[in-house]
Amino acid sequence: MNACDLAIIGAGPAGMAAATEAANAGLSVILLDEQPAPGGQIYRGIETVPEERRKLLGPDYGKGLSIAQAFRASNATYIPEATVWNINPDLSIDYSRNGGSSQISTRHLLIATGAVERPTPMPGWTLPGVTTAGALQILLKAHGGVGDDVVLVGSGPLLYLLAQQMIEAGGPPKAIIETIDRSHYLKAARHLPRALSALSYLRKGMAMMRQIRRAGVPHYTGARDIRIEGAQRAEAVCFSAHGRAHRIETTSVALHQGVVPNQQATRLLGCDHVWSESQRCFIPKLDAFFESSVENVFVAGDGAGIAGANSAEIRGRIVALRVAQKLGDDKGTQIRALQKKLSRDEAIRPFLETLYAPSDEVMVPHDDVLVCRCEEVTAGAIREAVDLGAPGPNQIKSFLRSGMGPCQGRMCGLAVSSIIAERRKENPQSIGYYRLRPPLKPLLLSELAQLEREPTRDEPL
Amino acid sequence: MAMASLQHRTADLLVIGGGIHGCSAALHAAMRGLQVIVFEKDTVARHASGVNAGGVRKLGRHVAEIPLSLHSMSIWRRIADLLDDDCGFQPSPQIKVAETAEELETLRGRVAELNSLGYTHEQILDRQTMRTYLPAVAQHCVGAIASLDDGFAQPYQTTFAFQRKAQQMGVRVLEHTPVERVSRSGEEWKVQAGAQEFTGRFVLNCAGAWGGEIARQIGDHAPVRAYAPMMIVTERLRPFCTAVVGAAGRPLSFKQMPNGTVVIGGGRPGVPEPANNRTHMQMSELRHSAQTAMDIFPVMRGAQIVRSWAGIEGLMPDGIPVIGPAAHAPGAFHAFGFSAHGFQLGPGVGDIMAELIATGSTQAPIKPFSIKRFPQDPTRAQKELS
């Protein structure tokens, strides 16, 4: 099998920009993506969304169109609807498509699988009718509307962006319940001077808040002790704020506590990760060119640490040029220019991260809260196992089955590491994370059975 | 690890390896009144003991292993009383199906051989009887061999329970404490681990795939090789199989857990990296396990794989473990190289090792497992001893 110069997983801004840049530099490029069309989560449906809805979703969304068009025009090979389920140590990639399995080989790999919403374990979060802000936004992008009594709960820019988009679409949320602790404002203010160099982000944020106020959406701040009530499905959100108890009836709750890097692929490859205190999540350890601790494996986009769509695109270009450079092309000047641009774009991050840091209630939930939804493991059960002597996430997994269900640990991984860290009074860095194994996504037995044998691998026996 | 006082660095028995065999031997030795320290380079049950398929199987054992397996089974049946933890142990039949008449004939031969030796725990199931135990088995299967009162358990839960019970009995389990050197000084064994020196009358090598190096330092030779059995687990399926199932003609270990997930193993191995404690999956090899499972249980065709994994196990060239005293060095013992079928033997062999170490002898027929079956180097052993 001939190896390509660069394989990219993910067709969001990072993946598309990297593919375009690398192909234009003369590299052979293959981009694999799960969706039927390019765009990723942020620019989902960008090529096909009706113009009216594109306007409704705002100019930041519309920007994706030119990136997608440039990608389409490039020489990069694009394989849509491909679910990557394994990456081997030699960087060969197994993926399924149309019910069959295939493999490609590459000399360099860019993981551009972006971010996932931080799971938000809290009482009642598993009730039907409770979803995430990200899931609602997908609905909005696909259908233009999301229901009429949605209550948004949590913290983070996406929560306000979604509110704004719902207002634009004519169906504003019933209420916004914000969990930001008052102390965060003071702490975040320290990062304002640097954030001012990214003034456009601040302006956009303020405009968003004004629009939400004007639309008359009830906005609660400093919410604590949040629980979602309901017998068969969500009926109300209860919380306390500034010393008063509240109960808001709703059949539809969208939770959000920011987004975190999707670590599945980098963990599978054994890349080193570091715990980010400011982002409160694990981030792959990367050099200035976004190469990981595993040689020739790069990470760009939000998977390299949350920084948004503009940074994702710049990071993707840096990776493409770096790979070209590794293959003998001098791209030093261009790379340095992009790095400078990136540093300006990222200036807003410390401010946002501090302001929207997830609440402790979510990071280390109370004992009776379900943390692993698939196997129904509570935070209390995890603490008990830690007290018995189970030292880390993998032992907790073996002991309680947390992380063994169909979501493959995506929903509970961060919470389990955080709960163990809290209980053992250690940093999540020393606690670590689940060991990840293939398949990266659930795979039919029949798809595995018909996987072509790799011709290059020596037998161990 | 914090520096331990001199008193805490001395014990009767120093056990190297915190898998099921190390923890079981430590517990049983403590029950006989010995002071025990267990050294584990990672965490307890990190490798084969924590991630195996969990079969508690008498079926299909090497003839020499049968007495040990039967003894172990008697402990499994009261495991909750021993460990204050049920270990997820579930009695269930173990059944190996024949896909052809020739395979069934071979199985008949096996039962006849066992019967002639006085063992009656394995029996032939004709096609109809097999189908009553395995209603979902493929039509082409013609019969089976079975051990009806076997079972399965949760490997990590079990090994963790042995560890905790041992600790309650006073055993000190030192995790993240790799043994750097084992040596003999006068009447005592010295173990250098975690930058400290420990002293004991006896040393027991339960180091699994890493047991060869420990054996070498004791003065013995054993050609153990690292091996990484791979396993698959599916999403939850509607209950269709209560037995643990193998195949006579091709590698397979198959069982549906009480929660509905199906664990498939027994096929070709992944790539072990014993030097850095990692394994790599070989999905191109695992596909054979997937094919076998679908062939024998057609219901598996629509099943989704959720995870796969592998652990590092010690494999001996003749497929049976090393159990017993060291070839030459007094006070040193081995129990390693269980060759991917040591989990069921854990409770029993731990008991036998404790007896052997505490009393100097055992009634258990462990001679076939002596390390002396491999060529030893007497001159080096002599040198080590002097």
mmCIF file of C-alpha atoms in Angstrom, chain B residues 11-144:
data_model
loop_
_atom_site.group_PDB
_atom_site.id
_atom_site.type_symbol
_atom_site.label_atom_id
_atom_site.label_comp_id
_atom_site.label_asym_id
_atom_site.label_seq_id
_atom_site.Cartn_x
_atom_site.Cartn_y
_atom_site.Cartn_z
ATOM 1 C CA ALA B 11 9.617 -10.360 56.163
ATOM 2 C CA ASP B 12 9.409 -14.145 55.983
ATOM 3 C CA LEU B 13 8.355 -14.138 52.347
ATOM 4 C CA LEU B 14 9.086 -11.676 49.567
ATOM 5 C CA VAL B 15 6.642 -12.096 46.671
ATOM 6 C CA ILE B 16 7.570 -10.569 43.328
ATOM 7 C CA GLY B 17 4.515 -9.737 41.243
ATOM 8 C CA GLY B 18 1.104 -8.419 42.262
ATOM 9 C CA GLY B 19 -1.072 -10.484 39.956
ATOM 10 C CA ILE B 20 -3.586 -13.074 41.069
ATOM 11 C CA HIS B 21 -0.857 -15.624 41.801
ATOM 12 C CA GLY B 22 1.273 -13.237 43.841
ATOM 13 C CA CYS B 23 -1.703 -11.912 45.799
ATOM 14 C CA SER B 24 -3.210 -15.364 46.342
ATOM 15 C CA ALA B 25 0.094 -16.849 47.535
ATOM 16 C CA ALA B 26 0.618 -13.826 49.788
ATOM 17 C CA LEU B 27 -2.819 -14.209 51.321
ATOM 18 C CA HIS B 28 -2.467 -17.954 51.859
ATOM 19 C CA ALA B 29 1.023 -17.506 53.332
ATOM 20 C CA ALA B 30 -0.300 -14.846 55.702
ATOM 21 C CA MET B 31 -3.079 -17.238 56.724
ATOM 22 C CA ARG B 32 -0.299 -19.640 57.693
ATOM 23 C CA GLY B 33 1.261 -16.957 59.864
ATOM 24 C CA LEU B 34 4.010 -15.736 57.570
ATOM 25 C CA GLN B 35 4.996 -12.093 57.276
ATOM 26 C CA VAL B 36 4.739 -11.196 53.595
ATOM 27 C CA ILE B 37 5.698 -8.305 51.328
ATOM 28 C CA VAL B 38 4.445 -8.152 47.717
ATOM 29 C CA PHE B 39 6.366 -6.098 45.145
ATOM 30 C CA GLU B 40 4.426 -4.865 42.124
ATOM 31 C CA LYS B 41 6.135 -2.740 39.497
ATOM 32 C CA ASP B 42 2.855 -1.200 38.300
ATOM 33 C CA THR B 43 -0.426 -1.596 40.093
ATOM 34 C CA VAL B 44 -2.018 -4.817 41.289
ATOM 35 C CA ALA B 45 -3.698 -6.749 38.455
ATOM 36 C CA ARG B 46 -2.297 -4.370 35.843
ATOM 37 C CA HIS B 47 -1.553 -7.093 33.316
ATOM 38 C CA ALA B 48 -2.877 -10.600 32.630
ATOM 39 C CA SER B 49 -4.599 -10.930 36.023
ATOM 40 C CA GLY B 50 -6.777 -7.881 35.564
ATOM 41 C CA VAL B 51 -7.691 -8.078 31.913
ATOM 42 C CA ASN B 52 -8.094 -11.767 31.070
ATOM 43 C CA ALA B 53 -11.383 -13.231 29.863
ATOM 44 C CA GLY B 54 -12.322 -14.380 33.372
ATOM 45 C CA GLY B 55 -12.941 -18.033 32.572
ATOM 46 C CA VAL B 56 -13.009 -20.324 35.610
ATOM 47 C CA ARG B 57 -12.396 -23.439 33.635
ATOM 48 C CA LYS B 58 -11.500 -27.029 34.322
ATOM 49 C CA LEU B 59 -12.432 -27.965 30.764
ATOM 50 C CA GLY B 60 -9.648 -28.807 28.361
ATOM 51 C CA ARG B 61 -6.747 -28.589 30.776
ATOM 52 C CA HIS B 62 -3.421 -30.327 30.333
ATOM 53 C CA VAL B 63 -3.687 -33.571 32.245
ATOM 54 C CA ALA B 64 -0.990 -32.505 34.705
ATOM 55 C CA GLU B 65 -2.966 -29.370 35.567
ATOM 56 C CA ILE B 66 -6.199 -31.162 36.394
ATOM 57 C CA PRO B 67 -5.484 -31.879 40.095
ATOM 58 C CA LEU B 68 -4.441 -28.247 40.595
ATOM 59 C CA SER B 69 -7.501 -27.041 38.722
ATOM 60 C CA LEU B 70 -9.818 -29.238 40.797
ATOM 61 C CA HIS B 71 -8.233 -27.938 44.002
ATOM 62 C CA SER B 72 -8.602 -24.376 42.792
ATOM 63 C CA MET B 73 -12.231 -25.000 41.903
ATOM 64 C CA SER B 74 -12.970 -26.028 45.480
ATOM 65 C CA ILE B 75 -11.686 -22.625 46.592
ATOM 66 C CA TRP B 76 -13.613 -20.775 43.866
ATOM 67 C CA ARG B 77 -16.827 -22.313 45.185
ATOM 68 C CA ARG B 78 -16.265 -20.603 48.534
ATOM 69 C CA ILE B 79 -14.469 -17.531 47.204
ATOM 70 C CA ALA B 80 -16.906 -15.084 48.814
ATOM 71 C CA ASP B 81 -16.230 -16.611 52.258
ATOM 72 C CA LEU B 82 -12.489 -16.467 51.693
ATOM 73 C CA LEU B 83 -12.298 -12.906 50.359
ATOM 74 C CA ASP B 84 -15.492 -11.185 51.592
ATOM 75 C CA ASP B 85 -16.147 -10.439 47.932
ATOM 76 C CA ASP B 86 -18.023 -12.647 45.464
ATOM 77 C CA CYS B 87 -15.494 -11.755 42.733
ATOM 78 C CA GLY B 88 -18.383 -11.811 40.272
ATOM 79 C CA PHE B 89 -18.030 -15.609 40.276
ATOM 80 C CA GLN B 90 -20.894 -17.295 38.407
ATOM 81 C CA PRO B 91 -21.094 -21.051 38.097
ATOM 82 C CA SER B 92 -21.794 -21.962 34.487
ATOM 83 C CA PRO B 93 -21.021 -24.728 32.005
ATOM 84 C CA GLN B 94 -17.898 -24.468 29.864
ATOM 85 C CA ILE B 95 -18.608 -25.979 26.463
ATOM 86 C CA LYS B 96 -16.328 -26.512 23.495
ATOM 87 C CA VAL B 97 -18.282 -27.149 20.312
ATOM 88 C CA ALA B 98 -17.273 -29.411 17.439
ATOM 89 C CA GLU B 99 -18.000 -28.123 13.945
ATOM 90 C CA THR B 100 -17.203 -31.404 12.184
ATOM 91 C CA ALA B 101 -17.611 -35.110 12.902
ATOM 92 C CA GLU B 102 -13.813 -35.480 13.050
ATOM 93 C CA GLU B 103 -13.563 -32.820 15.720
ATOM 94 C CA LEU B 104 -16.252 -34.553 17.745
ATOM 95 C CA GLU B 105 -14.347 -37.824 17.419
ATOM 96 C CA THR B 106 -11.225 -36.158 18.850
ATOM 97 C CA LEU B 107 -13.292 -34.854 21.752
ATOM 98 C CA ARG B 108 -14.625 -38.372 22.413
ATOM 99 C CA GLY B 109 -11.015 -39.531 22.568
ATOM 100 C CA ARG B 110 -10.248 -36.863 25.133
ATOM 101 C CA VAL B 111 -13.132 -37.915 27.385
ATOM 102 C CA ALA B 112 -12.075 -41.562 27.117
ATOM 103 C CA GLU B 113 -8.515 -40.630 28.072
ATOM 104 C CA LEU B 114 -9.675 -38.615 31.085
ATOM 105 C CA ASN B 115 -12.035 -41.373 32.195
ATOM 106 C CA SER B 116 -9.184 -43.888 32.067
ATOM 107 C CA LEU B 117 -7.253 -41.570 34.404
ATOM 108 C CA GLY B 118 -10.219 -41.412 36.755
ATOM 109 C CA TYR B 119 -11.407 -37.905 35.856
ATOM 110 C CA THR B 120 -15.088 -37.491 35.097
ATOM 111 C CA HIS B 121 -15.563 -33.730 34.951
ATOM 112 C CA GLU B 122 -15.589 -33.582 31.140
ATOM 113 C CA GLN B 123 -18.331 -35.172 29.065
ATOM 114 C CA ILE B 124 -19.583 -35.347 25.499
ATOM 115 C CA LEU B 125 -22.793 -33.536 24.613
ATOM 116 C CA ASP B 126 -24.590 -34.898 21.586
ATOM 117 C CA ARG B 127 -26.076 -32.441 19.148
ATOM 118 C CA GLN B 128 -29.451 -32.288 20.860
ATOM 119 C CA THR B 129 -28.073 -31.928 24.375
ATOM 120 C CA MET B 130 -25.631 -29.283 23.163
ATOM 121 C CA ARG B 131 -28.529 -27.327 21.721
ATOM 122 C CA THR B 132 -30.387 -27.362 25.025
ATOM 123 C CA TYR B 133 -27.363 -25.647 26.592
ATOM 124 C CA LEU B 134 -26.657 -23.481 23.544
ATOM 125 C CA PRO B 135 -29.937 -22.794 21.752
ATOM 126 C CA ALA B 136 -28.315 -20.042 19.657
ATOM 127 C CA VAL B 137 -25.435 -22.182 18.356
ATOM 128 C CA ALA B 138 -25.065 -22.481 14.579
ATOM 129 C CA GLN B 139 -26.820 -25.385 12.845
ATOM 130 C CA HIS B 140 -23.590 -26.878 11.532
ATOM 131 C CA CYS B 141 -22.203 -27.645 15.022
ATOM 132 C CA VAL B 142 -22.429 -31.384 15.615
ATOM 133 C CA GLY B 143 -21.793 -31.787 19.322
ATOM 134 C CA ALA B 144 -19.533 -30.660 22.111
#
